[in-house]
Short mmCIF file of C-alpha atoms and ligand atoms in Angstrom, two decimals:
data_model
loop_
_atom_site.label_atom_id
_atom_site.label_comp_id
_atom_site.label_asym_id
_atom_site.label_seq_id
_atom_site.Cartn_x
_atom_site.Cartn_y
_atom_site.Cartn_z
CA MET A 1 -2.16 -18.26 32.20
CA ARG A 2 -0.21 -20.40 29.79
CA PHE A 3 -0.65 -19.13 26.26
CA SER A 4 -2.43 -21.51 23.94
CA TRP A 5 -2.38 -20.84 20.22
CA GLN A 6 -5.88 -22.36 19.84
CA TYR A 7 -7.10 -19.79 22.36
CA GLY A 8 -5.26 -17.14 20.33
CA ALA A 9 -7.05 -18.26 17.16
CA VAL A 10 -10.47 -18.00 18.85
CA VAL A 11 -9.66 -14.50 20.12
CA VAL A 12 -8.43 -13.52 16.67
CA ALA A 13 -11.64 -14.82 15.04
CA SER A 14 -13.81 -12.94 17.55
CA VAL A 15 -11.87 -9.72 17.07
CA LEU A 16 -12.30 -10.13 13.34
CA LEU A 17 -16.08 -10.49 13.65
CA LEU A 18 -16.26 -7.55 16.02
CA ARG A 19 -14.22 -5.34 13.73
CA VAL A 20 -16.31 -6.07 10.69
CA SER A 21 -19.56 -5.42 12.49
CA THR A 22 -18.78 -2.47 14.75
CA VAL A 23 -16.14 -0.23 13.19
CA PRO A 24 -17.56 3.32 13.34
CA GLY A 25 -17.43 5.98 10.63
CA GLN A 26 -18.86 6.03 7.15
CA THR A 27 -15.67 5.07 5.33
CA THR A 28 -15.54 1.78 7.15
CA SER A 29 -19.24 1.06 7.54
CA SER A 30 -19.61 1.52 3.79
CA GLY A 31 -17.22 -1.39 3.56
CA LEU A 32 -14.50 0.40 1.59
CA ALA A 33 -10.92 -0.85 1.72
CA GLN A 34 -11.59 -3.70 4.11
CA ARG A 35 -8.28 -5.06 2.76
CA PRO A 36 -5.30 -2.85 1.88
CA PRO A 37 -6.06 -1.40 -1.58
CA MET A 38 -4.20 -2.96 -4.51
CA GLY A 39 -3.62 -1.27 -7.83
CA TRP A 40 -1.25 0.74 -9.99
CA ASN A 41 -0.30 4.43 -9.96
CA SER A 42 1.43 6.44 -12.68
CA TRP A 43 3.79 8.55 -10.53
CA ASN A 44 6.80 6.39 -9.68
CA LYS A 45 7.57 5.52 -13.30
CA PHE A 46 5.96 8.21 -15.45
CA GLN A 47 5.71 11.33 -13.22
CA CYS A 48 4.03 14.04 -15.35
CA ASP A 49 4.15 12.07 -18.58
CA VAL A 50 0.57 10.79 -18.30
CA SER A 51 -2.02 10.45 -21.08
CA GLU A 52 -5.14 8.46 -21.83
CA LYS A 53 -3.13 6.38 -24.29
CA LEU A 54 -0.67 5.38 -21.57
CA ILE A 55 -3.35 4.66 -18.97
CA ARG A 56 -5.41 2.54 -21.36
CA SER A 57 -2.40 0.47 -22.34
CA ILE A 58 -1.48 0.01 -18.69
CA ALA A 59 -5.03 -1.17 -17.92
CA ASP A 60 -4.75 -3.64 -20.82
CA ALA A 61 -1.46 -4.94 -19.42
CA ILE A 62 -2.82 -5.24 -15.88
CA VAL A 63 -5.33 -7.70 -17.31
CA SER A 64 -3.04 -9.53 -19.78
CA THR A 65 -0.14 -10.03 -17.34
CA GLY A 66 -2.32 -11.61 -14.65
CA MET A 67 -2.00 -8.60 -12.32
CA LYS A 68 -5.78 -8.20 -12.23
CA ASP A 69 -6.25 -11.85 -11.34
CA ALA A 70 -3.63 -11.42 -8.61
CA GLY A 71 -5.79 -8.68 -7.04
CA TYR A 72 -4.60 -5.37 -8.53
CA GLU A 73 -7.73 -3.32 -8.97
CA TYR A 74 -7.33 0.49 -8.88
CA VAL A 75 -5.69 2.22 -11.87
CA VAL A 76 -4.71 5.63 -10.50
CA VAL A 77 -3.74 8.66 -12.58
CA ASP A 78 -1.44 10.73 -10.36
CA ASP A 79 -0.41 14.37 -10.81
CA CYS A 80 -0.36 16.43 -14.03
CA TRP A 81 -3.61 15.39 -15.67
CA GLN A 82 -5.22 18.83 -14.98
CA THR A 83 -5.03 22.07 -16.98
CA GLY A 84 -7.33 24.43 -15.05
CA ARG A 85 -11.03 25.19 -14.59
CA ASP A 86 -13.84 26.22 -16.91
CA ARG A 87 -15.95 29.35 -16.34
CA GLU A 88 -18.18 27.49 -13.87
CA GLY A 89 -15.12 26.43 -11.92
CA ASN A 90 -15.18 22.79 -13.01
CA LEU A 91 -11.83 21.02 -13.12
CA LEU A 92 -10.55 20.34 -16.63
CA ALA A 93 -8.36 17.52 -17.84
CA ASP A 94 -5.53 18.43 -20.24
CA PRO A 95 -7.22 18.03 -23.65
CA SER A 96 -3.97 17.31 -25.47
CA ARG A 97 -3.20 14.35 -23.21
CA PHE A 98 -6.75 13.21 -22.44
CA PRO A 99 -8.63 14.15 -25.65
CA SER A 100 -11.49 11.73 -24.97
CA GLY A 101 -12.01 13.08 -21.45
CA MET A 102 -11.88 11.44 -18.05
CA LYS A 103 -15.35 9.86 -18.20
CA SER A 104 -14.34 7.96 -21.31
CA LEU A 105 -11.09 6.80 -19.67
CA SER A 106 -13.04 5.76 -16.61
CA ASP A 107 -15.49 3.77 -18.76
CA TYR A 108 -12.58 2.04 -20.47
CA ILE A 109 -11.02 1.04 -17.15
CA HIS A 110 -14.36 -0.13 -15.76
CA GLY A 111 -14.92 -2.11 -18.96
CA LYS A 112 -11.80 -4.11 -18.07
CA GLY A 113 -13.27 -4.98 -14.67
CA LEU A 114 -10.86 -2.53 -12.96
CA LYS A 115 -11.45 0.62 -10.91
CA PHE A 116 -10.46 4.19 -11.64
CA GLY A 117 -8.41 6.43 -9.36
CA MET A 118 -7.42 10.09 -9.61
CA TYR A 119 -5.30 12.65 -7.81
CA SER A 120 -5.74 16.13 -6.40
CA ASP A 121 -4.31 18.23 -3.58
CA VAL A 122 -5.49 20.29 -0.58
CA GLY A 123 -3.84 23.49 -1.90
CA TYR A 124 -4.61 25.78 -4.82
CA GLN A 125 -1.93 23.88 -6.71
CA THR A 126 -0.69 20.29 -6.78
CA CYS A 127 2.94 19.34 -6.17
CA GLY A 128 3.42 19.50 -9.94
CA GLY A 129 2.01 23.05 -10.04
CA ARG A 130 -1.36 22.07 -11.56
CA THR A 131 -4.79 23.28 -10.49
CA ALA A 132 -5.86 21.68 -7.19
CA SER A 133 -8.98 21.55 -5.03
CA ARG A 134 -8.69 24.27 -2.35
CA GLY A 135 -11.98 26.16 -2.21
CA HIS A 136 -13.56 23.75 -4.73
CA GLU A 137 -13.66 20.58 -2.64
CA PHE A 138 -17.39 19.85 -2.97
CA GLN A 139 -17.45 20.79 -6.65
CA ASP A 140 -14.42 18.62 -7.42
CA ALA A 141 -15.81 15.68 -5.47
CA GLU A 142 -18.97 15.94 -7.62
CA THR A 143 -16.83 16.05 -10.76
CA PHE A 144 -14.91 12.96 -9.65
CA ALA A 145 -18.15 11.14 -8.89
CA GLU A 146 -19.56 12.08 -12.32
CA TRP A 147 -16.41 10.74 -13.94
CA GLY A 148 -16.88 7.43 -12.14
CA VAL A 149 -13.84 7.82 -9.91
CA ASP A 150 -13.47 5.04 -7.31
CA TYR A 151 -10.32 6.24 -5.49
CA LEU A 152 -8.88 9.68 -4.75
CA LYS A 153 -5.28 10.31 -3.73
CA TYR A 154 -5.16 13.74 -2.08
CA ASP A 155 -1.77 15.42 -1.69
CA TRP A 156 -0.40 17.98 0.77
CA CYS A 157 1.66 20.41 -1.36
CA HIS A 158 0.95 24.16 -1.02
CA SER A 159 -0.89 23.48 2.22
CA GLU A 160 0.33 26.71 3.86
CA ASN A 161 -1.97 27.84 6.70
CA LEU A 162 -4.14 24.76 6.44
CA ASP A 163 -4.95 22.51 9.36
CA ALA A 164 -4.35 18.96 8.17
CA LYS A 165 -7.27 17.35 9.94
CA GLY A 166 -9.62 20.12 8.79
CA ALA A 167 -8.45 20.08 5.18
CA TYR A 168 -8.72 16.30 4.85
CA THR A 169 -12.07 16.24 6.65
CA THR A 170 -13.46 18.73 4.13
CA MET A 171 -12.60 16.53 1.16
CA SER A 172 -13.67 13.40 3.05
CA ASP A 173 -17.09 14.98 3.70
CA ALA A 174 -17.30 16.14 0.08
CA LEU A 175 -16.62 12.62 -1.19
CA LYS A 176 -19.17 11.10 1.20
CA GLN A 177 -21.77 13.65 0.09
CA THR A 178 -21.54 12.46 -3.53
CA GLY A 179 -22.99 9.12 -2.44
CA ARG A 180 -20.44 7.30 -4.60
CA PRO A 181 -18.11 4.91 -2.74
CA ILE A 182 -14.69 6.51 -3.26
CA VAL A 183 -11.66 5.21 -1.40
CA PHE A 184 -9.89 8.21 0.13
CA SER A 185 -6.09 8.07 0.14
CA MET A 186 -4.44 10.81 2.20
CA CYS A 187 -0.99 11.80 1.02
CA GLU A 188 0.14 14.03 3.87
CA TRP A 189 3.53 12.30 4.23
CA GLY A 190 3.03 11.63 7.94
CA SER A 191 3.77 15.29 8.72
CA ASN A 192 0.94 15.61 11.27
CA LYS A 193 0.89 11.98 12.46
CA PRO A 194 -2.35 11.12 10.61
CA TRP A 195 -2.42 7.65 12.19
CA LEU A 196 -3.58 9.41 15.38
CA TRP A 197 -6.63 11.10 13.81
CA ALA A 198 -7.44 9.97 10.28
CA THR A 199 -9.52 6.83 10.92
CA GLY A 200 -13.03 7.62 9.71
CA ILE A 201 -11.67 10.45 7.53
CA ALA A 202 -9.57 8.40 5.12
CA ASN A 203 -9.09 4.75 4.19
CA LEU A 204 -5.31 5.03 3.99
CA TRP A 205 -2.74 7.65 4.89
CA ARG A 206 0.86 8.05 3.91
CA THR A 207 3.15 7.67 6.91
CA THR A 208 6.27 9.09 5.22
CA GLY A 209 7.63 11.25 2.42
CA ASP A 210 8.16 9.82 -1.04
CA ILE A 211 9.90 6.55 -1.76
CA HIS A 212 12.98 6.51 -4.00
CA ASP A 213 13.82 3.45 -6.07
CA CYS A 214 16.89 2.47 -4.09
CA TRP A 215 17.86 0.42 -1.06
CA ASP A 216 18.82 3.17 1.43
CA CYS A 217 19.68 6.37 -0.46
CA LYS A 218 18.32 9.82 0.30
CA THR A 219 17.55 12.63 -2.12
CA GLU A 220 16.09 16.05 -1.27
CA PHE A 221 12.49 14.79 -1.11
CA GLU A 222 12.80 11.03 -1.41
CA THR A 223 14.09 8.12 0.62
CA GLY A 224 15.11 4.53 -0.09
CA PHE A 225 13.08 1.50 0.87
CA VAL A 226 14.79 0.38 4.12
CA LEU A 227 14.75 3.90 5.58
CA LEU A 228 11.00 4.10 4.92
CA LEU A 229 10.58 0.69 6.50
CA ASP A 230 12.26 1.96 9.69
CA ARG A 231 9.82 4.86 9.87
CA ASN A 232 6.94 2.39 9.92
CA VAL A 233 8.03 0.63 13.08
CA ASN A 234 5.56 1.08 15.98
CA LEU A 235 2.59 2.14 13.83
CA ALA A 236 0.89 -1.26 13.68
CA SER A 237 -1.78 -0.54 16.26
CA PHE A 238 -3.24 2.29 14.15
CA ALA A 239 -4.04 0.19 11.08
CA GLY A 240 -6.95 -2.13 10.41
CA PRO A 241 -9.75 -2.88 7.96
CA GLY A 242 -10.87 0.36 6.30
CA HIS A 243 -7.96 2.43 7.67
CA TRP A 244 -4.41 1.59 6.67
CA ASN A 245 -0.92 2.98 7.14
CA ASP A 246 0.61 3.66 3.72
CA PRO A 247 4.42 3.52 3.56
CA ASP A 248 4.19 4.70 -0.11
CA MET A 249 3.85 2.92 -3.41
CA LEU A 250 5.93 0.06 -4.73
CA GLU A 251 9.09 0.61 -6.75
CA VAL A 252 9.30 -3.08 -7.75
CA GLY A 253 10.46 -3.24 -11.37
CA ASN A 254 11.66 0.35 -11.78
CA GLY A 255 15.32 -0.65 -12.11
CA GLY A 256 17.00 0.92 -9.07
CA MET A 257 17.18 -2.21 -6.93
CA THR A 258 18.14 -5.85 -7.47
CA THR A 259 15.56 -8.60 -7.82
CA ALA A 260 16.37 -9.76 -4.26
CA GLU A 261 15.90 -6.21 -2.94
CA TYR A 262 12.55 -5.91 -4.70
CA ARG A 263 11.51 -9.23 -3.16
CA SER A 264 12.44 -7.79 0.25
CA HIS A 265 10.46 -4.59 -0.46
CA PHE A 266 7.37 -6.58 -1.52
CA SER A 267 7.59 -9.02 1.40
CA LEU A 268 7.96 -6.33 4.03
CA TRP A 269 5.17 -4.19 2.55
CA SER A 270 2.97 -7.29 2.85
CA ILE A 271 3.95 -7.80 6.48
CA LEU A 272 3.05 -4.13 7.04
CA ALA A 273 -0.44 -4.68 5.52
CA ALA A 274 0.55 -1.87 3.16
CA PRO A 275 -1.52 -0.89 0.15
CA LEU A 276 0.11 -2.69 -2.79
CA ILE A 277 0.18 -0.01 -5.46
CA ALA A 278 2.52 -1.06 -8.26
CA GLY A 279 4.45 1.78 -9.87
CA ASN A 280 6.33 0.15 -12.74
CA ASP A 281 5.73 -0.17 -16.47
CA VAL A 282 3.66 -3.34 -16.34
CA ARG A 283 3.60 -3.47 -20.16
CA SER A 284 7.25 -4.44 -20.35
CA MET A 285 8.17 -6.03 -17.00
CA THR A 286 10.50 -9.04 -16.90
CA PRO A 287 9.21 -12.45 -15.79
CA GLU A 288 11.10 -12.06 -12.46
CA ILE A 289 9.33 -8.78 -11.70
CA ARG A 290 5.98 -10.20 -12.72
CA GLN A 291 6.57 -13.16 -10.42
CA ILE A 292 7.25 -10.83 -7.51
CA LEU A 293 4.20 -8.66 -8.09
CA THR A 294 1.88 -11.63 -8.60
CA ASN A 295 3.14 -13.98 -5.88
CA SER A 296 -0.24 -15.10 -4.59
CA GLU A 297 1.12 -16.49 -1.31
CA VAL A 298 2.76 -13.19 -0.35
CA ILE A 299 -0.27 -11.19 -1.54
CA ALA A 300 -2.48 -13.41 0.65
CA VAL A 301 -0.44 -12.23 3.65
CA ASP A 302 -0.91 -8.58 2.69
CA GLN A 303 -4.63 -9.13 2.14
CA ASP A 304 -5.24 -11.32 5.19
CA PRO A 305 -8.78 -10.63 6.46
CA LEU A 306 -7.73 -10.07 10.07
CA GLY A 307 -6.12 -6.87 8.78
CA GLU A 308 -3.54 -6.75 11.53
CA GLN A 309 -0.33 -4.96 10.57
CA GLY A 310 2.85 -6.87 11.39
CA GLU A 311 5.79 -5.70 13.47
CA ARG A 312 9.50 -6.15 13.82
CA SER A 313 9.76 -8.79 16.53
CA TRP A 314 13.56 -9.08 16.72
CA LYS A 315 16.62 -7.13 15.58
CA GLN A 316 20.33 -7.64 16.02
CA GLY A 317 22.56 -5.47 13.83
CA ASP A 318 21.63 -6.08 10.21
CA LEU A 319 19.45 -9.10 10.97
CA GLU A 320 15.75 -8.82 11.69
CA VAL A 321 12.59 -10.87 12.13
CA TRP A 322 9.24 -9.36 11.15
CA SER A 323 5.99 -11.15 11.86
CA ARG A 324 2.27 -10.78 11.37
CA ARG A 325 -0.69 -12.63 12.91
CA LEU A 326 -3.09 -14.05 10.34
CA ALA A 327 -6.81 -14.75 10.62
CA ASP A 328 -6.42 -18.55 10.74
CA GLY A 329 -4.12 -18.40 13.78
CA SER A 330 -0.94 -18.82 11.73
CA ARG A 331 1.91 -16.29 11.44
CA ALA A 332 3.65 -14.79 8.43
CA VAL A 333 7.33 -14.30 9.17
CA VAL A 334 10.07 -12.49 7.25
CA LEU A 335 13.68 -13.27 8.08
CA PHE A 336 15.48 -10.18 6.81
CA ASN A 337 19.20 -9.61 6.21
CA ARG A 338 20.21 -5.99 5.57
CA GLY A 339 23.89 -6.90 5.63
CA LEU A 340 26.37 -7.45 2.82
CA LYS A 341 27.04 -11.12 3.61
CA ALA A 342 24.73 -14.12 3.84
CA ALA A 343 23.73 -14.87 7.44
CA ARG A 344 21.60 -17.25 9.45
CA VAL A 345 18.43 -15.75 10.90
CA THR A 346 16.20 -17.66 13.33
CA VAL A 347 12.72 -16.97 14.63
CA GLY A 348 11.75 -18.38 18.02
CA TRP A 349 8.13 -19.37 18.59
CA GLU A 350 7.77 -17.33 21.79
CA GLU A 351 8.68 -14.21 19.86
CA ILE A 352 5.61 -14.71 17.66
CA GLY A 353 3.20 -15.69 20.41
CA TYR A 354 3.47 -19.48 20.33
CA PRO A 355 4.64 -21.79 23.13
CA SER A 356 8.16 -23.07 22.52
CA GLY A 357 7.01 -26.71 22.67
CA LEU A 358 4.61 -26.27 19.76
CA THR A 359 5.15 -28.11 16.50
CA ALA A 360 4.22 -26.09 13.44
CA ASP A 361 4.26 -26.52 9.69
CA VAL A 362 6.52 -24.09 7.90
CA ARG A 363 5.93 -23.12 4.28
CA ASP A 364 8.32 -21.02 2.20
CA LEU A 365 6.26 -18.36 0.38
CA TRP A 366 8.87 -17.50 -2.26
CA GLU A 367 9.93 -21.06 -3.03
CA HIS A 368 6.34 -22.30 -2.78
CA ARG A 369 7.32 -25.39 -0.83
CA GLU A 370 6.66 -27.01 2.52
CA VAL A 371 9.76 -26.88 4.69
CA GLY A 372 8.22 -29.44 7.04
CA PRO A 373 7.23 -29.46 10.71
CA GLN A 374 9.47 -27.48 13.10
CA LYS A 375 9.44 -27.30 16.90
CA GLY A 376 10.28 -24.12 18.82
CA THR A 377 12.29 -22.27 16.16
CA TYR A 378 12.88 -21.95 12.46
CA GLY A 379 16.18 -20.73 11.05
CA ALA A 380 17.43 -20.23 7.51
CA THR A 381 20.40 -18.75 5.70
CA VAL A 382 19.37 -15.41 4.25
CA GLU A 383 21.41 -13.90 1.42
CA SER A 384 22.58 -10.27 1.47
CA HIS A 385 19.74 -7.69 1.17
CA SER A 386 17.29 -10.59 1.00
CA VAL A 387 14.45 -12.22 2.83
CA VAL A 388 13.19 -15.68 3.56
CA MET A 389 9.44 -15.44 3.99
CA VAL A 390 7.46 -18.24 5.58
CA LYS A 391 4.03 -19.03 6.91
CA ILE A 392 4.04 -20.87 10.23
CA THR A 393 0.91 -22.88 11.01
CA PRO A 394 0.50 -24.80 14.29
CA LYS A 395 -0.15 -28.50 13.75
CA ASN A 396 -3.37 -29.88 15.13
C1 GLA B 1 3.98 14.17 -3.93
C2 GLA B 1 3.43 12.79 -3.56
C3 GLA B 1 3.84 11.79 -4.64
C4 GLA B 1 3.28 12.25 -5.99
C5 GLA B 1 3.76 13.65 -6.30
C6 GLA B 1 3.05 14.23 -7.53
O1 GLA B 1 5.37 14.21 -3.90
O2 GLA B 1 3.90 12.40 -2.31
O3 GLA B 1 3.39 10.49 -4.33
O4 GLA B 1 1.88 12.19 -5.95
O5 GLA B 1 3.51 14.55 -5.22
O6 GLA B 1 3.46 15.53 -7.83
#
């Protein structure tokens, strides 16, 4: 049968309806994370230097910089907020850093129209050596619910002798039992291939170890952006509304990459339908960084309601084409140049599921301009370590 893009659009629309109405499991039927979660997390920039003062000022800046309007919603306090437990075993926040307590911080964040996220770990201790949830899962889930937590990132340090699926199911059940809708973010670094088993347990799962704010470097525990990207090839079929692959948080604006490299990082995370969790100091970001993080046309790709993760559709040496099917039958395409010199990269229609004779409108999502109708292919010169990102929409 000859492929028709109109037929493709009808199939896509039907799949979308089917997914929304029939996805099993409480996490999805409760409607959580139907789009990849967007927000901010303290770890990439501040590590253990967290406090209520910092988090409040970040929440203020998320509103004043337009990040909230762009879709960033969850403000997540990562590791090092805990000091221990009280005599009844309840988790305690560090009183010197969070003197008003977590409920008060949560109220402040909710008062800004944002949502509140926290962090714990499957072991007795977190990665930062703080008190974690092992043996207290149901009690901690209740505490989080009482504090008004909307999102829990749950780490995998000190997980010796634990079965990953079992440990994450325990906290997933504990969160569900509270009755409060809490997005569950598994941070198991892809060690046990969570994409094969975590749908229905969590709303998102890390597919890799930690990101480092660099193009392709490697440290003992962290890896640069393009190496993480490579580890996310071939995982697309496991993601969808309510259950996302998470290639780790954004480093955009943290200073280790060029503006072009950050644009590449943001574009490719959007093609991957990745959670967009900013990790920079949004109180002092430059206009260029703000423009990247709030580019509504690229964010619309990430948040596309079909929820289909994109794939690498072509690669030759340093040059690549990544593409993603969107709910309206169009395609988002990233022409990517990993090389050190500018190069021409071309996408052919057949590679993205269109007939070669089709005429389509092409719009540049970073330049915010119509390129004009193209037939069969679209090519552009892509600078070193850069992308050209377009939306390709068949003409009627
Ligand atoms: C692990 C996680 C990171 C961060 C730190 C906190 O390394 O993967 O994202 O949460 O722990 O200690």
